[in-house]
């Protein structure tokens, strides 16, 4: 199957992009300006999780604390480039581009315990693996990622993704590919697309929006948009699909122009894949049945059980319900256990469940941890940096960067954050994975 846009970039776009690409790549992979502290300590450092955050911090700590005993705990054998899932799920990338062997990225000189964490006991500075192994530590970095709550949606079966018009980009590379297969079949005939967004913290909160833009674009390319309907059901309050207002308003204006209808305060509670029906509830308990030809499910998300059931989880406030790691949003140090830090999706911070957040925060976590190892307070502050390459159609995207306060923080002079461009698309398509690999290896 081929999936080429009929709105190809012009020669001027290509020349401008090729000229700007080295500058953009340099900016994406530039070393942090803040100094990194080193230590001669022989501390035992355990890192729970071997995704981007865990490996990035391990790579940095190997350099900063060469005498330390560093252990990564994670059974995962495959390393997935999750920012590429939307490209697979919309027919742009092959599945192979988001799959690597986890062993390829393990830092030299770091022990890898190939088991999952079953429980944490921060009071005794230890964790227990699923194989029953108890591992003690002097310092802990929690990088477990999060848990997808598909089980909270009655009738949802991850194995059914790809059949009967059911899609969901988040579950795995295979689910992303199956989502594209469902979308491809749907666009050929057109019909009713139902796109969803739950309330609560999400990894890559822009993904449901990108999928919605691309459903409309694929229908347009197939010539079936005019006989189709795309509806977006948001679990958020009225006129809200994204937590940064300028971006939110821009997206809604674009959707209005495309004829995409939005519905608010609607929680997806059940699906009937065989009948192709989705069921939503309102805050008042009103139940709504919606038929579909294509459905994109975005599950609610929470901390993994090992964190949620431990004393590391937030006990009160907005992060308590999801069991998120109770860290300072500024230093990413645990609020009650000063020898514990968090990195990545697990953190109970106002924003920041993206790879770009890890790119900026992993060096900070490594530096602040080294300070604590040497008996000093953390002295680097994280601003909540998040980046979202918002695909609006094949060949065009907006590169949106913002901080904890929802303030736009563009870093590349050639890209305006709320203007779509081929350059932003090119970065998403070609430049961001090499930058991701550089983060894994501790180069940025």
Short mmCIF file of C-alpha atoms in Angstrom, two decimals:
data_model
loop_
_atom_site.label_atom_id
_atom_site.label_comp_id
_atom_site.label_asym_id
_atom_site.label_seq_id
_atom_site.Cartn_x
_atom_site.Cartn_y
_atom_site.Cartn_z
CA UNK A 1 0.00 0.00 0.00
CA UNK A 2 1.26 3.47 -0.76
CA UNK A 3 0.41 6.55 1.20
CA UNK A 4 1.70 9.66 -0.51
CA UNK A 5 0.30 13.11 0.08
CA UNK A 6 -1.02 15.02 -2.89
CA UNK A 7 0.25 18.18 -1.19
CA UNK A 8 3.94 17.59 -1.77
CA UNK A 9 6.49 20.12 -0.51
CA UNK A 10 7.59 22.66 -3.09
CA UNK A 11 11.19 22.87 -4.33
CA UNK A 12 11.57 25.99 -2.16
CA UNK A 13 10.32 24.07 0.90
CA UNK A 14 12.81 21.27 0.25
CA UNK A 15 15.76 23.60 -0.27
CA UNK A 16 14.87 25.61 2.82
CA UNK A 17 14.53 22.43 4.87
CA UNK A 18 17.77 20.89 3.64
CA UNK A 19 19.57 24.14 4.41
CA UNK A 20 18.09 24.39 7.90
CA UNK A 21 18.36 20.69 8.81
CA UNK A 22 21.98 20.81 10.09
CA UNK A 23 21.11 23.76 12.33
CA UNK A 24 18.01 22.00 13.62
CA UNK A 25 19.92 18.77 14.24
CA UNK A 26 22.60 20.72 16.10
CA UNK A 27 19.99 22.40 18.29
CA UNK A 28 18.25 19.11 19.02
CA UNK A 29 21.49 17.44 20.05
CA UNK A 30 23.25 20.38 21.70
CA UNK A 31 24.87 19.57 25.01
CA UNK A 32 23.25 21.13 28.08
CA UNK A 33 24.80 24.44 29.08
CA UNK A 34 24.63 23.63 32.80
CA UNK A 35 27.76 22.09 34.25
CA UNK A 36 27.60 18.45 35.34
CA UNK A 37 29.06 17.58 38.74
CA UNK A 38 31.22 14.47 39.12
CA UNK A 39 31.83 12.28 42.15
CA UNK A 40 34.35 9.69 43.32
CA UNK A 41 31.67 7.85 45.30
CA UNK A 42 31.31 4.08 45.16
CA UNK A 43 27.59 4.26 45.96
CA UNK A 44 25.10 1.59 44.91
CA UNK A 45 22.71 3.21 42.43
CA UNK A 46 19.68 1.28 41.20
CA UNK A 47 17.61 2.43 38.21
CA UNK A 48 14.16 0.89 37.89
CA UNK A 49 13.28 0.88 34.20
CA UNK A 50 15.19 0.78 30.92
CA UNK A 51 13.19 3.09 28.70
CA UNK A 52 14.61 6.38 27.45
CA UNK A 53 14.74 7.93 30.93
CA UNK A 54 16.36 5.02 32.73
CA UNK A 55 19.06 4.38 30.14
CA UNK A 56 19.76 8.09 29.61
CA UNK A 57 20.34 8.62 33.34
CA UNK A 58 22.43 5.43 33.58
CA UNK A 59 24.63 6.57 30.69
CA UNK A 60 25.23 9.92 32.36
CA UNK A 61 25.86 8.48 35.80
CA UNK A 62 28.39 6.04 34.36
CA UNK A 63 30.37 9.10 33.26
CA UNK A 64 29.77 11.25 36.34
CA UNK A 65 30.27 8.59 39.04
CA UNK A 66 32.72 6.13 37.49
CA UNK A 67 33.28 4.29 40.76
CA UNK A 68 29.62 3.67 41.52
CA UNK A 69 27.92 0.30 41.16
CA UNK A 70 25.00 1.04 38.80
CA UNK A 71 22.23 -1.50 38.26
CA UNK A 72 19.30 -1.31 35.83
CA UNK A 73 16.28 -3.47 36.69
CA UNK A 74 13.92 -4.25 33.79
CA UNK A 75 12.91 -7.41 31.96
CA UNK A 76 12.18 -5.59 28.72
CA UNK A 77 14.14 -7.07 25.80
CA UNK A 78 12.80 -4.77 23.10
CA UNK A 79 13.38 -1.03 23.10
CA UNK A 80 10.59 0.86 21.37
CA UNK A 81 10.86 4.35 19.94
CA UNK A 82 7.44 5.41 21.17
CA UNK A 83 7.46 8.90 19.56
CA UNK A 84 7.32 7.05 16.24
CA UNK A 85 4.12 5.15 17.03
CA UNK A 86 1.90 7.82 15.46
CA UNK A 87 3.97 7.61 12.27
CA UNK A 88 3.46 3.84 12.13
CA UNK A 89 -0.24 4.14 13.01
CA UNK A 90 -0.87 6.57 10.16
CA UNK A 91 0.99 4.67 7.45
CA UNK A 92 4.09 6.88 7.28
CA UNK A 93 6.76 4.64 8.86
CA UNK A 94 7.25 0.86 8.72
CA UNK A 95 7.09 -0.88 12.08
CA UNK A 96 10.81 -1.72 11.99
CA UNK A 97 11.72 1.94 12.56
CA UNK A 98 10.36 1.87 16.12
CA UNK A 99 11.85 -1.47 17.24
CA UNK A 100 15.36 -2.10 18.56
CA UNK A 101 17.01 -4.57 20.91
CA UNK A 102 17.27 -3.19 24.42
CA UNK A 103 20.72 -4.76 24.78
CA UNK A 104 22.00 -2.34 22.11
CA UNK A 105 21.56 0.61 24.45
CA UNK A 106 22.71 -0.77 27.82
CA UNK A 107 25.66 1.37 28.97
CA UNK A 108 29.00 -0.40 29.35
CA UNK A 109 29.83 -1.21 32.95
CA UNK A 110 26.20 -1.15 34.12
CA UNK A 111 24.64 -4.32 35.55
CA UNK A 112 21.34 -5.28 33.93
CA UNK A 113 18.97 -7.37 36.04
CA UNK A 114 16.49 -8.72 33.50
CA UNK A 115 13.45 -8.88 35.76
CA UNK A 116 10.62 -6.47 36.49
CA UNK A 117 10.29 -4.65 39.78
CA UNK A 118 7.52 -6.26 41.84
CA UNK A 119 7.66 -3.87 44.80
CA UNK A 120 9.57 -0.98 46.32
CA UNK A 121 10.44 -0.62 50.00
CA UNK A 122 12.00 2.84 50.30
CA UNK A 123 12.09 2.66 54.10
CA UNK A 124 14.65 -0.15 53.84
CA UNK A 125 16.31 1.19 50.65
CA UNK A 126 15.43 -1.90 48.65
CA UNK A 127 13.23 -3.30 45.92
CA UNK A 128 12.10 -6.81 45.09
CA UNK A 129 11.93 -8.25 41.58
CA UNK A 130 9.27 -10.50 40.11
CA UNK A 131 11.74 -13.36 40.49
CA UNK A 132 11.93 -12.74 44.23
CA UNK A 133 15.34 -11.11 44.22
CA UNK A 134 15.82 -8.35 46.81
CA UNK A 135 18.13 -5.57 45.66
CA UNK A 136 19.43 -2.93 48.06
CA UNK A 137 20.51 0.53 47.04
CA UNK A 138 22.00 3.72 48.39
CA UNK A 139 20.26 5.78 45.74
CA UNK A 140 17.29 4.98 43.49
CA UNK A 141 16.11 6.40 40.18
CA UNK A 142 12.52 5.45 39.31
CA UNK A 143 12.04 5.29 35.54
CA UNK A 144 9.31 2.67 35.24
CA UNK A 145 7.11 4.51 32.80
CA UNK A 146 3.36 4.24 33.24
CA UNK A 147 0.56 1.71 32.92
CA UNK A 148 -2.10 1.85 30.20
CA UNK A 149 -5.57 1.40 31.69
CA UNK A 150 -7.28 -0.50 28.89
CA UNK A 151 -8.90 -2.64 31.58
CA UNK A 152 -10.95 0.36 32.64
CA UNK A 153 -12.85 0.25 29.34
CA UNK A 154 -15.41 -2.56 29.30
CA UNK A 155 -15.15 -4.75 26.19
CA UNK A 156 -11.73 -3.43 25.20
CA UNK A 157 -9.31 -6.11 24.04
CA UNK A 158 -5.84 -5.00 22.94
CA UNK A 159 -5.61 -8.13 20.77
CA UNK A 160 -8.62 -6.89 18.79
CA UNK A 161 -6.87 -3.69 17.67
CA UNK A 162 -6.87 -3.65 13.88
CA UNK A 163 -10.14 -5.55 13.48
CA UNK A 164 -13.67 -4.17 13.18
CA UNK A 165 -12.38 -0.61 12.80
CA UNK A 166 -10.68 -0.60 16.21
CA UNK A 167 -7.47 1.38 16.65
CA UNK A 168 -5.23 2.46 19.51
CA UNK A 169 -1.76 3.87 18.94
CA UNK A 170 -0.40 3.45 22.47
CA UNK A 171 -0.26 -0.28 23.22
CA UNK A 172 2.77 -1.45 21.19
CA UNK A 173 4.42 -1.21 17.77
CA UNK A 174 2.19 -4.07 16.63
CA UNK A 175 -0.90 -2.22 17.84
CA UNK A 176 0.24 0.91 16.01
CA UNK A 177 0.62 -1.06 12.78
CA UNK A 178 -2.76 -2.73 13.30
CA UNK A 179 -4.26 0.72 13.88
CA UNK A 180 -2.95 1.82 10.49
CA UNK A 181 -4.47 -1.27 8.88
CA UNK A 182 -7.84 -0.38 10.40
CA UNK A 183 -7.48 3.27 9.36
CA UNK A 184 -6.44 2.31 5.83
CA UNK A 185 -9.49 0.08 5.40
CA UNK A 186 -11.71 2.81 6.84
CA UNK A 187 -10.46 5.61 4.60
CA UNK A 188 -11.12 3.58 1.46
CA UNK A 189 -14.88 3.68 2.11
CA UNK A 190 -15.23 6.52 4.61
CA UNK A 191 -17.90 6.70 7.28
CA UNK A 192 -17.96 7.63 10.97
CA UNK A 193 -14.67 8.09 12.83
CA UNK A 194 -14.79 8.39 16.61
CA UNK A 195 -11.65 9.75 18.27
CA UNK A 196 -11.25 9.78 22.05
CA UNK A 197 -9.31 11.53 24.82
CA UNK A 198 -9.56 10.65 28.53
CA UNK A 199 -9.13 13.09 31.39
CA UNK A 200 -6.01 12.81 33.53
CA UNK A 201 -2.27 12.67 32.83
CA UNK A 202 -1.24 11.07 29.53
CA UNK A 203 1.97 10.19 27.82
CA UNK A 204 2.26 12.26 24.64
CA UNK A 205 -1.02 14.11 25.10
CA UNK A 206 -0.70 15.33 21.52
CA UNK A 207 -0.98 11.83 20.03
CA UNK A 208 -4.83 11.71 20.10
CA UNK A 209 -4.86 15.06 18.28
CA UNK A 210 -2.31 13.96 15.69
CA UNK A 211 -4.33 10.83 15.00
CA UNK A 212 -7.43 12.97 14.48
CA UNK A 213 -5.67 15.28 12.03
CA UNK A 214 -4.31 12.28 10.13
CA UNK A 215 -7.65 10.48 9.94
CA UNK A 216 -9.06 13.56 8.23
CA UNK A 217 -6.01 13.81 5.96
CA UNK A 218 -6.16 10.15 4.94
CA UNK A 219 -9.86 10.52 4.14
CA UNK A 220 -9.07 13.61 2.08
CA UNK A 221 -6.35 11.77 0.17
CA UNK A 222 -8.71 8.88 -0.53
CA UNK A 223 -11.46 11.24 -1.70
CA UNK A 224 -13.86 10.04 0.99
CA UNK A 225 -13.76 12.98 3.41
CA UNK A 226 -16.94 14.51 2.01
CA UNK A 227 -18.94 11.40 2.81
CA UNK A 228 -17.36 10.91 6.21
CA UNK A 229 -17.76 12.35 9.68
CA UNK A 230 -15.01 12.76 12.29
CA UNK A 231 -16.05 13.30 15.91
CA UNK A 232 -13.69 13.89 18.82
CA UNK A 233 -14.89 12.95 22.31
CA UNK A 234 -12.89 14.70 25.03
CA UNK A 235 -13.02 13.81 28.70
CA UNK A 236 -11.93 17.40 29.45
CA UNK A 237 -14.17 20.44 30.04
CA UNK A 238 -15.80 22.47 27.27
CA UNK A 239 -13.53 23.67 24.47
CA UNK A 240 -10.54 21.75 25.83
CA UNK A 241 -8.53 19.11 24.00
CA UNK A 242 -5.01 20.18 25.04
CA UNK A 243 -3.62 21.70 28.22
CA UNK A 244 -1.80 24.65 26.62
CA UNK A 245 -4.39 27.26 25.66
CA UNK A 246 -2.74 28.79 22.55
CA UNK A 247 -2.20 25.30 21.15
CA UNK A 248 -5.68 24.15 22.18
CA UNK A 249 -7.34 27.11 20.46
CA UNK A 250 -5.23 26.67 17.34
CA UNK A 251 -6.15 22.98 17.06
CA UNK A 252 -9.85 23.64 17.60
CA UNK A 253 -9.84 26.33 14.90
CA UNK A 254 -8.17 23.93 12.48
CA UNK A 255 -10.65 21.18 13.32
CA UNK A 256 -13.57 23.53 12.79
CA UNK A 257 -12.25 24.31 9.31
CA UNK A 258 -11.98 20.57 8.64
CA UNK A 259 -15.51 19.90 9.88
CA UNK A 260 -14.35 17.85 12.87
CA UNK A 261 -16.95 18.02 15.64
CA UNK A 262 -15.96 18.02 19.30
CA UNK A 263 -17.83 16.74 22.34
CA UNK A 264 -16.73 17.44 25.90
CA UNK A 265 -16.87 15.83 29.34
CA UNK A 266 -17.40 12.47 27.68
CA UNK A 267 -15.65 9.46 29.22
CA UNK A 268 -15.24 6.30 27.14
CA UNK A 269 -16.44 3.52 29.46
CA UNK A 270 -17.21 0.61 27.12
CA UNK A 271 -17.03 -0.63 23.57
CA UNK A 272 -18.73 -3.39 21.61
CA UNK A 273 -16.23 -4.12 18.81
CA UNK A 274 -18.48 -6.63 17.06
CA UNK A 275 -21.34 -4.15 16.82
CA UNK A 276 -18.95 -1.22 16.34
CA UNK A 277 -20.42 0.79 19.17
CA UNK A 278 -18.73 3.00 21.77
CA UNK A 279 -20.31 4.06 25.04
CA UNK A 280 -19.59 7.31 26.84
CA UNK A 281 -20.78 8.77 30.12
CA UNK A 282 -21.18 12.37 31.21
CA UNK A 283 -20.35 13.71 34.70
CA UNK A 284 -24.06 13.41 35.49
CA UNK A 285 -23.99 9.70 34.65
CA UNK A 286 -25.84 10.01 31.34
CA UNK A 287 -24.81 7.17 29.02
CA UNK A 288 -24.40 7.80 25.30
CA UNK A 289 -24.10 5.17 22.58
CA UNK A 290 -22.15 6.11 19.46
CA UNK A 291 -21.76 3.94 16.37
CA UNK A 292 -18.50 4.01 14.45
CA UNK A 293 -16.69 2.69 11.41
CA UNK A 294 -13.31 3.61 12.92
CA UNK A 295 -12.64 4.11 16.63
CA UNK A 296 -9.39 5.34 18.18
CA UNK A 297 -9.19 4.38 21.85
CA UNK A 298 -6.94 6.34 24.20
CA UNK A 299 -6.90 4.55 27.56
CA UNK A 300 -6.67 6.30 30.93
CA UNK A 301 -3.17 6.05 32.37
CA UNK A 302 -1.68 5.60 35.83
CA UNK A 303 1.48 4.54 37.63
CA UNK A 304 2.51 0.86 37.49
CA UNK A 305 1.34 -1.22 40.45
CA UNK A 306 4.85 -1.47 41.91
CA UNK A 307 4.96 2.31 42.35
CA UNK A 308 1.27 2.90 43.01
CA UNK A 309 1.25 0.34 45.82
CA UNK A 310 4.40 1.68 47.49
CA UNK A 311 5.22 4.54 49.81
CA UNK A 312 6.87 6.27 46.85
CA UNK A 313 3.45 7.19 45.43
CA UNK A 314 1.79 10.53 46.07
CA UNK A 315 -0.55 10.27 49.05
CA UNK A 316 -2.58 13.42 48.51
CA UNK A 317 -3.26 16.05 45.89
CA UNK A 318 -4.01 15.69 42.18
CA UNK A 319 -1.38 12.99 41.60
CA UNK A 320 -2.57 10.63 44.34
CA UNK A 321 -5.37 8.96 42.36
CA UNK A 322 -2.96 7.77 39.67
CA UNK A 323 -0.32 6.71 42.17
CA UNK A 324 2.31 8.88 40.47
CA UNK A 325 5.80 9.23 41.95
CA UNK A 326 5.83 12.03 44.51
CA UNK A 327 8.69 14.19 43.28
CA UNK A 328 9.46 17.90 43.42
CA UNK A 329 8.53 19.33 40.05
CA UNK A 330 11.62 21.54 40.26
CA UNK A 331 14.43 19.14 41.22
CA UNK A 332 12.70 15.80 40.40
CA UNK A 333 13.85 14.55 43.83
CA UNK A 334 11.35 12.57 45.88
CA UNK A 335 9.62 14.78 48.43
CA UNK A 336 9.94 12.30 51.33
CA UNK A 337 12.87 10.10 50.35
CA UNK A 338 15.79 12.36 49.40
CA UNK A 339 17.86 9.44 48.01
CA UNK A 340 15.20 8.80 45.36
CA UNK A 341 14.73 10.64 42.06
CA UNK A 342 12.28 10.15 39.20
CA UNK A 343 12.60 10.58 35.46
CA UNK A 344 10.10 10.27 32.64
CA UNK A 345 6.43 9.30 32.54
CA UNK A 346 6.23 8.07 36.14
CA UNK A 347 6.80 11.52 37.65
CA UNK A 348 3.86 13.22 39.35
CA UNK A 349 4.55 16.58 37.75
CA UNK A 350 2.08 18.99 36.10
CA UNK A 351 3.39 18.22 32.61
CA UNK A 352 6.07 16.23 30.95
CA UNK A 353 5.27 12.72 29.73
CA UNK A 354 7.20 13.02 26.48
CA UNK A 355 10.60 11.98 25.16
CA UNK A 356 11.53 15.65 24.83
CA UNK A 357 10.96 16.08 28.56
CA UNK A 358 13.42 13.26 29.23
CA UNK A 359 15.93 14.85 26.87
CA UNK A 360 16.05 17.95 29.04
CA UNK A 361 15.44 16.40 32.46
CA UNK A 362 17.72 13.33 32.39
CA UNK A 363 20.94 15.39 32.59
CA UNK A 364 19.38 17.41 35.41
CA UNK A 365 18.40 14.28 37.35
CA UNK A 366 21.91 12.84 36.96
CA UNK A 367 23.52 16.09 38.09
CA UNK A 368 21.20 16.61 41.07
CA UNK A 369 21.64 12.99 42.14
CA UNK A 370 25.41 13.35 42.10
CA UNK A 371 25.03 16.44 44.30
CA UNK A 372 22.97 14.44 46.79
CA UNK A 373 25.46 11.56 46.69
CA UNK A 374 28.13 14.05 47.79
CA UNK A 375 25.97 15.45 50.58
CA UNK A 376 24.90 18.62 48.78
CA UNK A 377 21.41 19.86 47.89
CA UNK A 378 20.15 19.73 44.29
CA UNK A 379 20.90 23.00 42.52
CA UNK A 380 19.42 22.59 39.04
CA UNK A 381 15.75 23.43 38.46
CA UNK A 382 13.59 21.82 35.78
CA UNK A 383 11.18 24.15 33.98
CA UNK A 384 8.83 21.41 32.78
CA UNK A 385 9.99 21.58 29.18
CA UNK A 386 7.80 19.56 26.84
CA UNK A 387 7.81 19.33 23.08
CA UNK A 388 5.06 18.11 20.77
CA UNK A 389 5.54 17.89 17.00
CA UNK A 390 1.86 18.29 16.12
CA UNK A 391 1.24 16.63 12.77
CA UNK A 392 -1.61 18.39 10.96
CA UNK A 393 -1.38 16.47 7.67
CA UNK A 394 1.16 14.37 5.82
CA UNK A 395 4.09 16.62 5.05
CA UNK A 396 3.20 19.37 7.53
CA UNK A 397 3.39 19.84 11.29
CA UNK A 398 3.73 22.39 14.06
CA UNK A 399 6.67 22.13 16.46
CA UNK A 400 5.18 23.11 19.81
CA UNK A 401 7.42 23.57 22.86
CA UNK A 402 6.22 24.75 26.27
CA UNK A 403 6.97 24.71 29.99
CA UNK A 404 5.13 23.97 33.25
CA UNK A 405 3.22 27.25 33.01
CA UNK A 406 1.97 26.51 29.49
CA UNK A 407 4.19 29.25 28.09
CA UNK A 408 5.40 28.59 24.55
CA UNK A 409 9.19 28.22 24.53
CA UNK A 410 10.33 27.89 20.89
CA UNK A 411 13.97 26.88 20.59
CA UNK A 412 14.55 26.97 16.83
CA UNK A 413 14.47 30.39 15.14
CA UNK A 414 13.31 29.02 11.80
CA UNK A 415 10.10 27.50 13.22
CA UNK A 416 7.07 29.40 14.56
CA UNK A 417 5.30 27.14 17.08
CA UNK A 418 1.72 27.68 15.89
CA UNK A 419 2.45 27.75 12.18
CA UNK A 420 2.55 24.49 10.27
CA UNK A 421 5.63 23.88 8.19
CA UNK A 422 7.43 21.22 6.23
CA UNK A 423 10.49 21.84 8.41
CA UNK A 424 8.61 20.78 11.56
CA UNK A 425 7.39 17.72 9.67
CA UNK A 426 10.92 16.92 8.50
CA UNK A 427 12.18 17.10 12.08
CA UNK A 428 9.53 14.65 13.24
CA UNK A 429 10.10 12.36 10.27
CA UNK A 430 13.91 12.40 10.05
CA UNK A 431 15.71 14.20 12.89
CA UNK A 432 14.08 13.32 16.18
CA UNK A 433 15.02 9.65 16.35
CA UNK A 434 18.77 10.37 15.95
CA UNK A 435 18.39 12.93 18.74
CA UNK A 436 16.61 10.29 20.84
CA UNK A 437 19.52 7.86 20.34
CA UNK A 438 21.95 10.57 21.42
CA UNK A 439 19.94 11.03 24.62
CA UNK A 440 20.08 7.29 25.30
CA UNK A 441 23.84 7.33 24.98
CA UNK A 442 24.26 10.25 27.35
CA UNK A 443 25.50 12.63 24.70
CA UNK A 444 22.83 15.25 25.38
#
